[in-house]
Every structure is written in structure tokens, then in C-alpha cells.
C-alpha positions as protocol buffer text, in pm:
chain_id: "A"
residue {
  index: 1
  type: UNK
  ca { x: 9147 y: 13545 z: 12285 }
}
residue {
  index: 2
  type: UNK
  ca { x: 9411 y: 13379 z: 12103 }
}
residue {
  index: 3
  type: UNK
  ca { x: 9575 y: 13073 z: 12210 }
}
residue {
  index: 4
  type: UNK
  ca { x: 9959 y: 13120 z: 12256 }
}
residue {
  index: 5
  type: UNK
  ca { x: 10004 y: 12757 z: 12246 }
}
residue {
  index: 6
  type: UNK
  ca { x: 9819 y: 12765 z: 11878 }
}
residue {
  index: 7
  type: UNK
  ca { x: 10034 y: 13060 z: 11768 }
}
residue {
  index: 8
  type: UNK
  ca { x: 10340 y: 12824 z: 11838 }
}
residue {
  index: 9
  type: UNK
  ca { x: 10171 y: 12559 z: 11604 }
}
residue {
  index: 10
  type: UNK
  ca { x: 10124 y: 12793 z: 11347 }
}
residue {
  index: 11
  type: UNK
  ca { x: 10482 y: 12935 z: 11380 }
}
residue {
  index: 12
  type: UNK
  ca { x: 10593 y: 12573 z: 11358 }
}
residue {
  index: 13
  type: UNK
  ca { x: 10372 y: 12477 z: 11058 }
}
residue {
  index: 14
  type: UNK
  ca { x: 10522 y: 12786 z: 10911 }
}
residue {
  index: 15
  type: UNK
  ca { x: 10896 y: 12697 z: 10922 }
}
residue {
  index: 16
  type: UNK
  ca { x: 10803 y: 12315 z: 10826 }
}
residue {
  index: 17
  type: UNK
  ca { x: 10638 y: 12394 z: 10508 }
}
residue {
  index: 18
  type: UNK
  ca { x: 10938 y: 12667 z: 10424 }
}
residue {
  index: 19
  type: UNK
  ca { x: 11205 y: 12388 z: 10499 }
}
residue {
  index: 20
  type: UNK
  ca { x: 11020 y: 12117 z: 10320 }
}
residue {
  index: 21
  type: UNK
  ca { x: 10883 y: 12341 z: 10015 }
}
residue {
  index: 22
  type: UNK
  ca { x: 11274 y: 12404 z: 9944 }
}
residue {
  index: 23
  type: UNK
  ca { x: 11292 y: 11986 z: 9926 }
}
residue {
  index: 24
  type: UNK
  ca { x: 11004 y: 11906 z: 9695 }
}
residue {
  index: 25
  type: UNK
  ca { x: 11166 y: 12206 z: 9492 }
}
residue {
  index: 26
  type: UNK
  ca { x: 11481 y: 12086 z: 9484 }
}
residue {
  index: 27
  type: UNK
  ca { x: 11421 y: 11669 z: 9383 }
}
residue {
  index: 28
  type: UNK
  ca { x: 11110 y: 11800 z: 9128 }
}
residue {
  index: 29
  type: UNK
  ca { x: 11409 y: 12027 z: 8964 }
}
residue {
  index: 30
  type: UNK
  ca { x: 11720 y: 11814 z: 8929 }
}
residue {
  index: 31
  type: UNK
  ca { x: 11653 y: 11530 z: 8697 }
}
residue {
  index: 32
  type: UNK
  ca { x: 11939 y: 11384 z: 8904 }
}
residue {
  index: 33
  type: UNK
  ca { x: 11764 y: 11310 z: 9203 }
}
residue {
  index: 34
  type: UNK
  ca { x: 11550 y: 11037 z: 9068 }
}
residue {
  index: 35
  type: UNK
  ca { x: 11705 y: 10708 z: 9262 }
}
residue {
  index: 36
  type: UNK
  ca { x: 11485 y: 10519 z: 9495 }
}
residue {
  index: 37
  type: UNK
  ca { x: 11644 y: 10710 z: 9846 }
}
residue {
  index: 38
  type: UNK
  ca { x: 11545 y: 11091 z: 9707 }
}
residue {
  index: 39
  type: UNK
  ca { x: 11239 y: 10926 z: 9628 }
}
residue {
  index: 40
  type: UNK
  ca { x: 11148 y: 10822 z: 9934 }
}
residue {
  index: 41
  type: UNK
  ca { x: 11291 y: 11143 z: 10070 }
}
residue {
  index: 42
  type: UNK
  ca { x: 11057 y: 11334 z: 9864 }
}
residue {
  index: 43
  type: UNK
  ca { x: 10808 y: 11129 z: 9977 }
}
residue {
  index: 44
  type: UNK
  ca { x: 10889 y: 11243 z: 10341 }
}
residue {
  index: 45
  type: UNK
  ca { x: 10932 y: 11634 z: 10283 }
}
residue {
  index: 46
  type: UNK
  ca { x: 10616 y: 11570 z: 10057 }
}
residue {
  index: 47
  type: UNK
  ca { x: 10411 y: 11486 z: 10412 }
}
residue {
  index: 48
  type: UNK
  ca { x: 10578 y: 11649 z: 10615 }
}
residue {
  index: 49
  type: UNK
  ca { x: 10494 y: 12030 z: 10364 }
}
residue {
  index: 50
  type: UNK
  ca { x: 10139 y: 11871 z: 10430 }
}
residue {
  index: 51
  type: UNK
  ca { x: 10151 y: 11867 z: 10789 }
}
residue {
  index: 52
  type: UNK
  ca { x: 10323 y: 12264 z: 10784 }
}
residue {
  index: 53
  type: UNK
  ca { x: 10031 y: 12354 z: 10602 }
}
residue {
  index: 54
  type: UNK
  ca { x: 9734 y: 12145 z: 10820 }
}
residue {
  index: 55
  type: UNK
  ca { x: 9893 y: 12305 z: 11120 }
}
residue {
  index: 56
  type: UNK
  ca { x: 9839 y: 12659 z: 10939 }
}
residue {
  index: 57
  type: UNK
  ca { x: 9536 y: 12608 z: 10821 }
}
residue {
  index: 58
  type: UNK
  ca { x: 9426 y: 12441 z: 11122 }
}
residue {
  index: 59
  type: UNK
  ca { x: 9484 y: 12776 z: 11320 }
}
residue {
  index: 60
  type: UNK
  ca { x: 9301 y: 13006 z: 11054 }
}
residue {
  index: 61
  type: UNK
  ca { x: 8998 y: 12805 z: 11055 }
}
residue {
  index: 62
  type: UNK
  ca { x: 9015 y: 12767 z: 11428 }
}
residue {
  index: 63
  type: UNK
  ca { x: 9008 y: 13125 z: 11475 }
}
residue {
  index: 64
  type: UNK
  ca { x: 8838 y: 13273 z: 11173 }
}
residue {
  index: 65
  type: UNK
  ca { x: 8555 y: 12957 z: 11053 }
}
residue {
  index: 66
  type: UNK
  ca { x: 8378 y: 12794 z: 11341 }
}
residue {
  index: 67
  type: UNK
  ca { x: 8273 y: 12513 z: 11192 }
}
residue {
  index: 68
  type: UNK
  ca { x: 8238 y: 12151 z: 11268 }
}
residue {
  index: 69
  type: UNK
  ca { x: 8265 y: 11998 z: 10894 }
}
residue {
  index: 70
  type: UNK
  ca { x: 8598 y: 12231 z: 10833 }
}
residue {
  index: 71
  type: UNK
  ca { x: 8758 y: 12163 z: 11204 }
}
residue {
  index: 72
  type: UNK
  ca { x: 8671 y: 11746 z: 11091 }
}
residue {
  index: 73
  type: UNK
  ca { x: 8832 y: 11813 z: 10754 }
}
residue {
  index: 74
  type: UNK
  ca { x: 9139 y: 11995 z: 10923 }
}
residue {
  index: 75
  type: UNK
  ca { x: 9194 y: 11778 z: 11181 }
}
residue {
  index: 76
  type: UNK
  ca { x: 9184 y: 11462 z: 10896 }
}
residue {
  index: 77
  type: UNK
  ca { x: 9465 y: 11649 z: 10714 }
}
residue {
  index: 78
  type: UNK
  ca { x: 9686 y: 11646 z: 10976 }
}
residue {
  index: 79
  type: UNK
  ca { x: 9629 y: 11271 z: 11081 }
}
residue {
  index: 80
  type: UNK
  ca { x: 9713 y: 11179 z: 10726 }
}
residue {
  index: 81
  type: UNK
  ca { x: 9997 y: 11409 z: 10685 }
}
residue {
  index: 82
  type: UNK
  ca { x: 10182 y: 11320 z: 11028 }
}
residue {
  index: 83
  type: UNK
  ca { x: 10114 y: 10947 z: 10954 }
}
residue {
  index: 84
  type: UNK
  ca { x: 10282 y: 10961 z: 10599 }
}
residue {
  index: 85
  type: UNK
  ca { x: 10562 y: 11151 z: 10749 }
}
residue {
  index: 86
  type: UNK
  ca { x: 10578 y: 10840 z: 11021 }
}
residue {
  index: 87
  type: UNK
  ca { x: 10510 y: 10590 z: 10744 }
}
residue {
  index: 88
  type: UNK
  ca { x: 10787 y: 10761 z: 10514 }
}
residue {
  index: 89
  type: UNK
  ca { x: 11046 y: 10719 z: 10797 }
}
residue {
  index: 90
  type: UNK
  ca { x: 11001 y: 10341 z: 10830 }
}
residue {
  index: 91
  type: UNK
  ca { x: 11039 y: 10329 z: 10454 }
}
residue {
  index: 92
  type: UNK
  ca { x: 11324 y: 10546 z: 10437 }
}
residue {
  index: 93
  type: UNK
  ca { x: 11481 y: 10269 z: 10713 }
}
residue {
  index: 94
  type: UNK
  ca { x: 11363 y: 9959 z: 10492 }
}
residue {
  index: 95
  type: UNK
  ca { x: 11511 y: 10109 z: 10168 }
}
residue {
  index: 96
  type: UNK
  ca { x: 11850 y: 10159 z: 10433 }
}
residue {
  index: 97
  type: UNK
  ca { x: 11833 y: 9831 z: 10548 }
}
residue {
  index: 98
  type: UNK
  ca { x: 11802 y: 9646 z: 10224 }
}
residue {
  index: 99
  type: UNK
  ca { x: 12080 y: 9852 z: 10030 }
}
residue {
  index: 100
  type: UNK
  ca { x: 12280 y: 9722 z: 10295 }
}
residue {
  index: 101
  type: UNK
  ca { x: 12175 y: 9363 z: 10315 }
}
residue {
  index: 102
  type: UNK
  ca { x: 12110 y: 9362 z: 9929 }
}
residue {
  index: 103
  type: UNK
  ca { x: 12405 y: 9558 z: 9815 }
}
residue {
  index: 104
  type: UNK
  ca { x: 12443 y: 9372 z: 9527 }
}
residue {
  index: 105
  type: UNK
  ca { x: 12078 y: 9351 z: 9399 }
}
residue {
  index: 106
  type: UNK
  ca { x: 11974 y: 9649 z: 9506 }
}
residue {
  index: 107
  type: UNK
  ca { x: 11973 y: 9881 z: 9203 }
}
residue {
  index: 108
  type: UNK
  ca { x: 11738 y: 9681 z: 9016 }
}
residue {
  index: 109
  type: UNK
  ca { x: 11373 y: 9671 z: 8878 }
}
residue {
  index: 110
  type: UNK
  ca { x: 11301 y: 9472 z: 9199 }
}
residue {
  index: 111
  type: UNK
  ca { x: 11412 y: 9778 z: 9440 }
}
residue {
  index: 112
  type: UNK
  ca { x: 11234 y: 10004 z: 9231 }
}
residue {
  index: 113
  type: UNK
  ca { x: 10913 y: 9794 z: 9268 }
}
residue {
  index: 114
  type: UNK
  ca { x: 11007 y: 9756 z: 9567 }
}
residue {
  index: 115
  type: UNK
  ca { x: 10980 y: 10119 z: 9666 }
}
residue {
  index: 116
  type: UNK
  ca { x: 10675 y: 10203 z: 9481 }
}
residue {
  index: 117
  type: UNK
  ca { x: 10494 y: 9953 z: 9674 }
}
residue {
  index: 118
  type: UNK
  ca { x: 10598 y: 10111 z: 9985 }
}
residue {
  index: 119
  type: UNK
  ca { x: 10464 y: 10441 z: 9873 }
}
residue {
  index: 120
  type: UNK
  ca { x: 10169 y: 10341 z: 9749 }
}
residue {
  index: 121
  type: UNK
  ca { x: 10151 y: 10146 z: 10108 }
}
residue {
  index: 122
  type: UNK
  ca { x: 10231 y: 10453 z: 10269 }
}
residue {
  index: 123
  type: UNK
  ca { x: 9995 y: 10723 z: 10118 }
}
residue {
  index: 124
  type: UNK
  ca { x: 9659 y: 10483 z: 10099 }
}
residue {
  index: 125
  type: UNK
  ca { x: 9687 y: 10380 z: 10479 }
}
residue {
  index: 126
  type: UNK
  ca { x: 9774 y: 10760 z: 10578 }
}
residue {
  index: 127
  type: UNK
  ca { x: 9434 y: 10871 z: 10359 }
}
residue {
  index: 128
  type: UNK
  ca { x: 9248 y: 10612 z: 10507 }
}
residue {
  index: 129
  type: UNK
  ca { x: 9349 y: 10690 z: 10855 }
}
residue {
  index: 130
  type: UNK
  ca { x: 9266 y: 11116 z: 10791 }
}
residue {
  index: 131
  type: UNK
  ca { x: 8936 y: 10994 z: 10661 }
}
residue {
  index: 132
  type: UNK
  ca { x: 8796 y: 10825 z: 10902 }
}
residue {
  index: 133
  type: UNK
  ca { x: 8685 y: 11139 z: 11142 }
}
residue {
  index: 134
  type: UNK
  ca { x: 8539 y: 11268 z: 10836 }
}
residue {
  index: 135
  type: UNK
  ca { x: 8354 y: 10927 z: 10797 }
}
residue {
  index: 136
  type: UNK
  ca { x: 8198 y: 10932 z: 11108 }
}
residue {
  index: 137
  type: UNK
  ca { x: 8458 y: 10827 z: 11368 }
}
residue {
  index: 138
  type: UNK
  ca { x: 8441 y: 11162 z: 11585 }
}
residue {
  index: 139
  type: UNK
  ca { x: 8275 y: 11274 z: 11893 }
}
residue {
  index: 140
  type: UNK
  ca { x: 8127 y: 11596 z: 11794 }
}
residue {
  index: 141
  type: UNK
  ca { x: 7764 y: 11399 z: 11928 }
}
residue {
  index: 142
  type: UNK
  ca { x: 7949 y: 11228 z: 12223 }
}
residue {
  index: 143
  type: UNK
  ca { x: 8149 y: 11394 z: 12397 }
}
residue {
  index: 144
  type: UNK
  ca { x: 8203 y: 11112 z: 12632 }
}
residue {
  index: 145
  type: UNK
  ca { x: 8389 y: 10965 z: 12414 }
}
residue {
  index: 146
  type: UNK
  ca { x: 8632 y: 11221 z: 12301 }
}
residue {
  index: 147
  type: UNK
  ca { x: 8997 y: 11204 z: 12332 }
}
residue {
  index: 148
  type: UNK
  ca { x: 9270 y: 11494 z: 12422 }
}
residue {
  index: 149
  type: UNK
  ca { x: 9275 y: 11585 z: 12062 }
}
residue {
  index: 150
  type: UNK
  ca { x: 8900 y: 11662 z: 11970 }
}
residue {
  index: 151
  type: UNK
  ca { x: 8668 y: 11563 z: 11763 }
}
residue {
  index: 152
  type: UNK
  ca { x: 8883 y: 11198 z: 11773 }
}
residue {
  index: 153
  type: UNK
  ca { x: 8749 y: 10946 z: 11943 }
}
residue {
  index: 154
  type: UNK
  ca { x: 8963 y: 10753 z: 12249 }
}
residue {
  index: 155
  type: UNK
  ca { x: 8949 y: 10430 z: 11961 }
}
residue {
  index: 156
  type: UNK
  ca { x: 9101 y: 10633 z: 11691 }
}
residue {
  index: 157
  type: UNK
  ca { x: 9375 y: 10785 z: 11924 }
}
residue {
  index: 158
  type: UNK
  ca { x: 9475 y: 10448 z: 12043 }
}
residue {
  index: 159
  type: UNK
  ca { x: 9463 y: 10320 z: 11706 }
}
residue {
  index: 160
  type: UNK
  ca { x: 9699 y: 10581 z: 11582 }
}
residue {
  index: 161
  type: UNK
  ca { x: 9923 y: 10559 z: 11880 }
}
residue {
  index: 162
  type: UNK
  ca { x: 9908 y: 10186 z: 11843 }
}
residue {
  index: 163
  type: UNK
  ca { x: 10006 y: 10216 z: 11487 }
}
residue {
  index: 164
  type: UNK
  ca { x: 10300 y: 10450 z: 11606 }
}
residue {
  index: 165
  type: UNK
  ca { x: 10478 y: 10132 z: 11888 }
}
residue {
  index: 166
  type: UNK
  ca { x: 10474 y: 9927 z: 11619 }
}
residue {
  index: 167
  type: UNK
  ca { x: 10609 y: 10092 z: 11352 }
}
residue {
  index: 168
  type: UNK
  ca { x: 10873 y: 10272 z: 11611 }
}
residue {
  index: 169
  type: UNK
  ca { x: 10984 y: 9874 z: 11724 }
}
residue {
  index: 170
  type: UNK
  ca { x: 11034 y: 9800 z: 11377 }
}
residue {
  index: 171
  type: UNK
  ca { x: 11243 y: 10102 z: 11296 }
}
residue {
  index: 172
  type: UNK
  ca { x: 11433 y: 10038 z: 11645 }
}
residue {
  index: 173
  type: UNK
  ca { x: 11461 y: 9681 z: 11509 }
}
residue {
  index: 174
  type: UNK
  ca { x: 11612 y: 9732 z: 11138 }
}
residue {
  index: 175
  type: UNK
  ca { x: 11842 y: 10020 z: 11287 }
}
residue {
  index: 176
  type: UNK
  ca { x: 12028 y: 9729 z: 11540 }
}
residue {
  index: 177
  type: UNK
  ca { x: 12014 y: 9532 z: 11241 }
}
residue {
  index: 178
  type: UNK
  ca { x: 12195 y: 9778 z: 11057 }
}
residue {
  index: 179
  type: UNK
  ca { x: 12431 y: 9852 z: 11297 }
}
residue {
  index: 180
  type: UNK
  ca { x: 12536 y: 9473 z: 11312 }
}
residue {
  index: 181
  type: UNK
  ca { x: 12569 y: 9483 z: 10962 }
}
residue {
  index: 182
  type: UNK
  ca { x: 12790 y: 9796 z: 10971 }
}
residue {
  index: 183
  type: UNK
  ca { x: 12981 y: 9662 z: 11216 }
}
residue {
  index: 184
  type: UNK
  ca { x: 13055 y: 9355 z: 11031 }
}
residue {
  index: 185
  type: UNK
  ca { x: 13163 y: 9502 z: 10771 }
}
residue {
  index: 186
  type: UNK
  ca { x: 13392 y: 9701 z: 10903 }
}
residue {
  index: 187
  type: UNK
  ca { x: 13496 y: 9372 z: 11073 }
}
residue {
  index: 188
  type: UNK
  ca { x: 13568 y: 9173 z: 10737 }
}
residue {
  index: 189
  type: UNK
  ca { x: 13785 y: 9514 z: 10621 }
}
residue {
  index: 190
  type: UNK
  ca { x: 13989 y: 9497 z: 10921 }
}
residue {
  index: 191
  type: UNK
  ca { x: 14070 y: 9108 z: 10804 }
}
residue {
  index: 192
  type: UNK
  ca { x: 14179 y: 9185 z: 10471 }
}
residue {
  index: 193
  type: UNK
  ca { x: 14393 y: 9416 z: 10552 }
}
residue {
  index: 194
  type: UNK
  ca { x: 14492 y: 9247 z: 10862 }
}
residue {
  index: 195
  type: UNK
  ca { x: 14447 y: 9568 z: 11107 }
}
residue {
  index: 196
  type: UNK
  ca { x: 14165 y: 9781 z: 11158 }
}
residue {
  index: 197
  type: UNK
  ca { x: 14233 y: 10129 z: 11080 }
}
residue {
  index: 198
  type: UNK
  ca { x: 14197 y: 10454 z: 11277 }
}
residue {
  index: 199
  type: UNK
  ca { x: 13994 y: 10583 z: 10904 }
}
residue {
  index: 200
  type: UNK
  ca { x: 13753 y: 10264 z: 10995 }
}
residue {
  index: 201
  type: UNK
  ca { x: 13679 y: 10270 z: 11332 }
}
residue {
  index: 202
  type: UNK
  ca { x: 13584 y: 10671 z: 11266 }
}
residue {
  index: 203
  type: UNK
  ca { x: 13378 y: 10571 z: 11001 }
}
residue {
  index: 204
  type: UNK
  ca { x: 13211 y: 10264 z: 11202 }
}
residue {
  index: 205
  type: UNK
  ca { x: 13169 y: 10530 z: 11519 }
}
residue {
  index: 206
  type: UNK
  ca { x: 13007 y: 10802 z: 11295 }
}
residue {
  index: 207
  type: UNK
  ca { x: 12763 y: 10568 z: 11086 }
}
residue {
  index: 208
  type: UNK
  ca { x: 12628 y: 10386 z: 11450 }
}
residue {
  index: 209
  type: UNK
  ca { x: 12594 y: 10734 z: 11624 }
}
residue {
  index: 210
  type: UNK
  ca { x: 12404 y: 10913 z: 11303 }
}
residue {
  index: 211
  type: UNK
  ca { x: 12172 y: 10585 z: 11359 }
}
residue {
  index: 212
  type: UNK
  ca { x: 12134 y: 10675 z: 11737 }
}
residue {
  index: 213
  type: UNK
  ca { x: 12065 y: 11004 z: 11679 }
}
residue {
  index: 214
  type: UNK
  ca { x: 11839 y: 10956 z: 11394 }
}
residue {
  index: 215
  type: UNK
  ca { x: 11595 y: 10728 z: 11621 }
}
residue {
  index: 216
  type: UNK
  ca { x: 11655 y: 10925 z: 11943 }
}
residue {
  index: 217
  type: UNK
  ca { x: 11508 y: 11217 z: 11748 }
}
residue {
  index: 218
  type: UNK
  ca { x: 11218 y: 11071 z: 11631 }
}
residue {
  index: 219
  type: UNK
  ca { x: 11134 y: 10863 z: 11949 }
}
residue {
  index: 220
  type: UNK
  ca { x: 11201 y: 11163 z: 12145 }
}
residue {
  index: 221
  type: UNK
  ca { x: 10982 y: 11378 z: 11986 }
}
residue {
  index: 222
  type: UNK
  ca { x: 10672 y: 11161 z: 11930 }
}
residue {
  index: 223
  type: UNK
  ca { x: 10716 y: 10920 z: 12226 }
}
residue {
  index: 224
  type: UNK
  ca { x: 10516 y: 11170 z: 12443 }
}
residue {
  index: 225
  type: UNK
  ca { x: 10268 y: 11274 z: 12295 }
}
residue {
  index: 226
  type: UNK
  ca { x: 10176 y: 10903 z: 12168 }
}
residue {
  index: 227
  type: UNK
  ca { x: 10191 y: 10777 z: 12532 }
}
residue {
  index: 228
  type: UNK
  ca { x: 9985 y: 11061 z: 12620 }
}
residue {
  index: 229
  type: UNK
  ca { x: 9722 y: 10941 z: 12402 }
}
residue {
  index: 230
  type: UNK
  ca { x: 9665 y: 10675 z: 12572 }
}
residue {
  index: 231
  type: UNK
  ca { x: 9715 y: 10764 z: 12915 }
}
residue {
  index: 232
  type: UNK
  ca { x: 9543 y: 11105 z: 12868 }
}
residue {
  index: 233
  type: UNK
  ca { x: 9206 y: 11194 z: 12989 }
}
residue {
  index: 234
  type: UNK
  ca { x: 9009 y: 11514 z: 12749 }
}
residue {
  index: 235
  type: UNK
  ca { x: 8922 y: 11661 z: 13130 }
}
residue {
  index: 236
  type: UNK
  ca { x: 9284 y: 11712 z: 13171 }
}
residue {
  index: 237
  type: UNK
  ca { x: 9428 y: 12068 z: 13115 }
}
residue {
  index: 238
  type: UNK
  ca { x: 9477 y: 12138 z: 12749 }
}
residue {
  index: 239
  type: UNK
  ca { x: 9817 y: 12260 z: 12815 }
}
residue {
  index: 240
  type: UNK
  ca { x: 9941 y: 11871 z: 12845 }
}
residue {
  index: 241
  type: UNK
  ca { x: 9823 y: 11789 z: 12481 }
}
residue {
  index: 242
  type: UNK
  ca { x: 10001 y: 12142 z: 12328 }
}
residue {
  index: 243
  type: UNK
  ca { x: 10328 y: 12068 z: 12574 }
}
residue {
  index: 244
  type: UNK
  ca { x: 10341 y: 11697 z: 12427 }
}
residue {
  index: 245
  type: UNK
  ca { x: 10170 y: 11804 z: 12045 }
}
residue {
  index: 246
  type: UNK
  ca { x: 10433 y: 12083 z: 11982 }
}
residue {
  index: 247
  type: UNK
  ca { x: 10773 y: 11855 z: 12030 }
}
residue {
  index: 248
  type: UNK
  ca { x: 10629 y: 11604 z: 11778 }
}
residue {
  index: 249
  type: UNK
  ca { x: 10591 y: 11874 z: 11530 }
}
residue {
  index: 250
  type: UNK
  ca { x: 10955 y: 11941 z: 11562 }
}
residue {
  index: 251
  type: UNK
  ca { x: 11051 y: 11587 z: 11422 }
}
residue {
  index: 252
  type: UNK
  ca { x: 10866 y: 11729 z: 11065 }
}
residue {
  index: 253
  type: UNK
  ca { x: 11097 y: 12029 z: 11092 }
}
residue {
  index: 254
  type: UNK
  ca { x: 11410 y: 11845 z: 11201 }
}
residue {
  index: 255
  type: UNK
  ca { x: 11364 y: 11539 z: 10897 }
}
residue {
  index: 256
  type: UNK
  ca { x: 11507 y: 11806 z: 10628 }
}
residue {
  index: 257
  type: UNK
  ca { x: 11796 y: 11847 z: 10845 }
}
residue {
  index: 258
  type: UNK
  ca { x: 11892 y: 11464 z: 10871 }
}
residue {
  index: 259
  type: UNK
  ca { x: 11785 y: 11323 z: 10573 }
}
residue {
  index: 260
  type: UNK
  ca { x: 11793 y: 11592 z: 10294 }
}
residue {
  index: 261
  type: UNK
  ca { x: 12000 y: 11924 z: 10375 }
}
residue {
  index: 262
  type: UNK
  ca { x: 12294 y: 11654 z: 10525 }
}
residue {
  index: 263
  type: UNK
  ca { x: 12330 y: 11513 z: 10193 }
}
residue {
  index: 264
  type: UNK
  ca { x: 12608 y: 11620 z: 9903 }
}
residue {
  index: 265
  type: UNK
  ca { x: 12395 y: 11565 z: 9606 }
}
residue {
  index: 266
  type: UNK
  ca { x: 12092 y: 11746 z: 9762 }
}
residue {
  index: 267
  type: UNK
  ca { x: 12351 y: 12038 z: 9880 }
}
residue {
  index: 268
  type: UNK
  ca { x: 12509 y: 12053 z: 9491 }
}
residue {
  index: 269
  type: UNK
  ca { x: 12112 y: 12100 z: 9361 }
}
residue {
  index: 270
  type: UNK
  ca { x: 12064 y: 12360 z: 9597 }
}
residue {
  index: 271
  type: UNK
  ca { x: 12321 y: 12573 z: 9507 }
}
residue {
  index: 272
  type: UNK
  ca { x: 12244 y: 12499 z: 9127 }
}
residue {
  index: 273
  type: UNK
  ca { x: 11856 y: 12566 z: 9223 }
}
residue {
  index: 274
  type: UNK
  ca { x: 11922 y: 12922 z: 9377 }
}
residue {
  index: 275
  type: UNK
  ca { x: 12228 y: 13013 z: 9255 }
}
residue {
  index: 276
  type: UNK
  ca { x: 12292 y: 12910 z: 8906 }
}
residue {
  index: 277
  type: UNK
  ca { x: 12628 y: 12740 z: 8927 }
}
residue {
  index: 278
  type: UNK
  ca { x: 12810 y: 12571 z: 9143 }
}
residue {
  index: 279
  type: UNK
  ca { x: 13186 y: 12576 z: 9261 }
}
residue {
  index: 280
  type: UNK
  ca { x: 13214 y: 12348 z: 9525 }
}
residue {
  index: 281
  type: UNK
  ca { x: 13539 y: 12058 z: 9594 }
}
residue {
  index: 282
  type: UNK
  ca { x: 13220 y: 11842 z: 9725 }
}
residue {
  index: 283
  type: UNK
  ca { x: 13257 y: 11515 z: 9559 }
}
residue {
  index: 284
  type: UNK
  ca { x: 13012 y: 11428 z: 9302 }
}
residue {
  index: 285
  type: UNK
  ca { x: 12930 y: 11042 z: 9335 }
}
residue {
  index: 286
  type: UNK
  ca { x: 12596 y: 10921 z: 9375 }
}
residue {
  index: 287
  type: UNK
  ca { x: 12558 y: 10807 z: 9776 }
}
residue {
  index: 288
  type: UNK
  ca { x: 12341 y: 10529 z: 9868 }
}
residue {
  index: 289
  type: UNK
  ca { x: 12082 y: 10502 z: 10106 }
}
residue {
  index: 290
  type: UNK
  ca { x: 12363 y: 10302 z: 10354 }
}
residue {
  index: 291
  type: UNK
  ca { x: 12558 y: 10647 z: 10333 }
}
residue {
  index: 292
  type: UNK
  ca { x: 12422 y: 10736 z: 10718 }
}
């Protein structure tokens, strides 16, 4: 019998690859979107189309290929898909951070550096990190020491949830930072022009709350299911892993949403993408990465 709980996996893989598919399409066609920020953004839709597809893939070999060497290579995919989605996050919120405390410097052979190093960072720990249950690290011999998502081990799971705390406290980190910095700037405007205006304080409310909701999503999606890991037993129902697995998926399928389809220049592509012109009184100017 089929899983209903897998059928919602697939259904979810299904709509993250479709949203994400339409990103990769849209930064590989418009010469325009070349700046560090849409890079990193394609970086993120790039893992995150991944992840759609593990999760589909995942449920066609699950119910049409019984096999132990395909369910370790599946299962690999997704770790390194999810974790480059999670690693392309805390880049995207570096790259924010330093256009902000850089402003000046920051379009400049260093950023760009900068940013490659982060994706190279990003991609080489997430394909080390989906190898290793194809290396060896599994339990398909011991199942004593499976976790709740099998064939990884309890060690792996901790590792990976370990590796999710710490790059969530950094993220939670830069985003106060950037708030502060957001803040004071606002701050110094209100001194030149000896009043802070209504226009400001908007502006100031808006930019903090988009940074509230931006890491409320993402902690509130993958939170439980990371704590789960480590509290979780594999004896425990299987329901608890697919109630706390499926709201992490969601964070792949809400990252278009925030950091791609919110944006003007990304919007203007679109329509020149799938409908061949574009008549729109959106302004044209190239946003920065501090444009939250």
C-alpha cells in the first residue's frame, strides 16, 4: 500500500522543482542577472530544484526499485540538496550583511571572490555530507544503530542537525546585526535632516519585519524536525518523522517566494522570459542584496 505521508512528499517535491525550475530559467536567461545576490540566489533555487527532484525520485524508487544501493544513493541526494539549500541561506545572509557593512567596497573583485568562495564552500561540504551514507556511514547491517530517517546512522543525524544550530545561530546572529545596522542608519538620516520621517520609520519597520519573517520561516520549518533528530528514537511511530520531515520541505518551496519572485528585476525577466515584452511602471534600478 502506498504511503499517504510519501504521496505528500512527492506532491511537495513536485511544486518545489516547478517553482525553482522557473528560477534557474529565469537568472540562466537574462544576462542581467549576473551580480553576486542572483548568484547566490541561483545558487539556492539551484538546491533547492535538487531537493524537488530527490523527494520525487525518492518516492518512485521507494515504490517501484527495492533496492538498498538506489534507496543509499537517494537518500545521499537529498542530504546534499537540503544542506546546500541551508548552506545557500547563510550565504545569501553573509552577502546581506556585508553589502551593508561594506557598502562602499562591496561591488568589487573582492565581493566577487568573495562569493565564489562561499559557493564553492557550500556545494563541496553539501557533496561530502550526501556521500557519506554511500561511503559506508549507514545502518543497512545495524540496525541498532539507525536513526528516524533510515539507512542514517544516529552519528550522521546529529551531525547534520548539529551542523543545522550552528549555522541557524549564525544566521540569527548577522540578521540582529543587520537590523542594528538598519536601524542606525535610519538613525544618522533622521540627523541630517533633523526629524525622522513618517517615509523612514515605514521603511525601517518593513526592512526589520521582512528580517523576522525571513528567519521565523526558516527556523520554523526546520527547527522540528532537526530537534527531532536528536531527540527521536527509529522505534517511534513513523508518522513523527513525516509530521516534522514535510514542514521542512516547505522552507524549499517558500525560498522562491522571499528571495526571488519578491524581487523587481527577477519579476521584469519573468515577464520578458514568458511573455516577450514587458510594460510595467516597475522601476528598473539594480537592488542590492540590503534591499530586504
Amino acid at each position: 500500500a502506498i504511503n499517504p505521508w510519501d504521496v505528500m512528499l512527492c506532491v511537495s517535491g513536485t511544486a518545489i522543482a516547478c517553482e525553482n525550475a522557473i528560477v534557474v530559467a529565469i537568472i540562466c536567461y537574462s544576462p542581467s542577472l549576473r551580480t553576486p545576490m542572483f548568484v547566490l540566489i541561483g545558487s539556492l533555487a539551484t538546491a533547492d530544484l535538487l531537493a524537488g527532484l530527490g523527494l520525487i525520485l525518492n518516492f518512485v524508487f521507494q515504490y517501484v526499485i527495492h533496492s538498498e544501493t538506489v534507496s543509499l544513493i537517494t537518500v545521499g541526494f537529498l542530504v546534499a540538496s537540503f544542506t546546500a539549500s541551508v548552506s545557500s541561506l547563510l550565504a545569501i545572509t553573509v552577502d546581506r550583511y556585508l553589502s551593508l557593512y561594506n557598502a562602499l567596497t562591496y561591488y568589487s573583485e573582492r565581493t566577487v571572490l568573495c562569493i565564489h568562495t562561499m559557493l564553492v564552500g557550500t556545494w563541496g561540504v553539501s557533496l561530502c555530507l550526501g556521500l557519506l551514507p554511500v561511503l559506508g556511514w549507514n545502518c543497512l547491517h545495524d540496525y541498532a544503530a539507525c536513526s528516524i530517517v533510515r539507512p542514517l546512522t544516529k552519528s550522521n543525524v546529529t551531525l547534520l542537525s548539529a551542523s543545522f544550530f550552528l549555522i541557524f545561530i549564525i544566521m540569527l546572529h548577522l540578521y540582529i546585526e543587520i537590523c542594528k545596522i538598519v536601524c542606525r542608519h535610519a538613525h544618522q538620516i533622521a540627523l541630517q535632516q533633523h526629524f525622522l520621517t513618517a517615509s523612514h520609520y515605514v521603511a525601517t519597520k518593513k526592512g526589520v519585519s521582512t528580517l523576522a519573517v525571513i528567519l521565523g520561516t526558516f527556523g520554523a520549518s526546520w527547527l522540528p524536525f532537526a530537534i527531532y533528530c536528536v531527540v527521536g528514537d527509529p522505534d517511534y511511530p513513523p508518522v513523527y518523522t513525516y509530521a516534522t520531515l514535510l514542514p521542512a520541505t516547505y522552507n524549499s518551496m517558500i525560498n522562491p517566494i522571499i528571495y526571488a519572485y519578491r524581487n523587481q528585476e527577477i519579476q521584469r525577466s519573468m515577464w520578458v522570459l514568458f511573455c516577450g515584452c514587458f510594460q510595467s511602471k516597475v522601476s528598473l534600478r539594480s537592488r542590492s542584496p540590503s534591499d530586504v
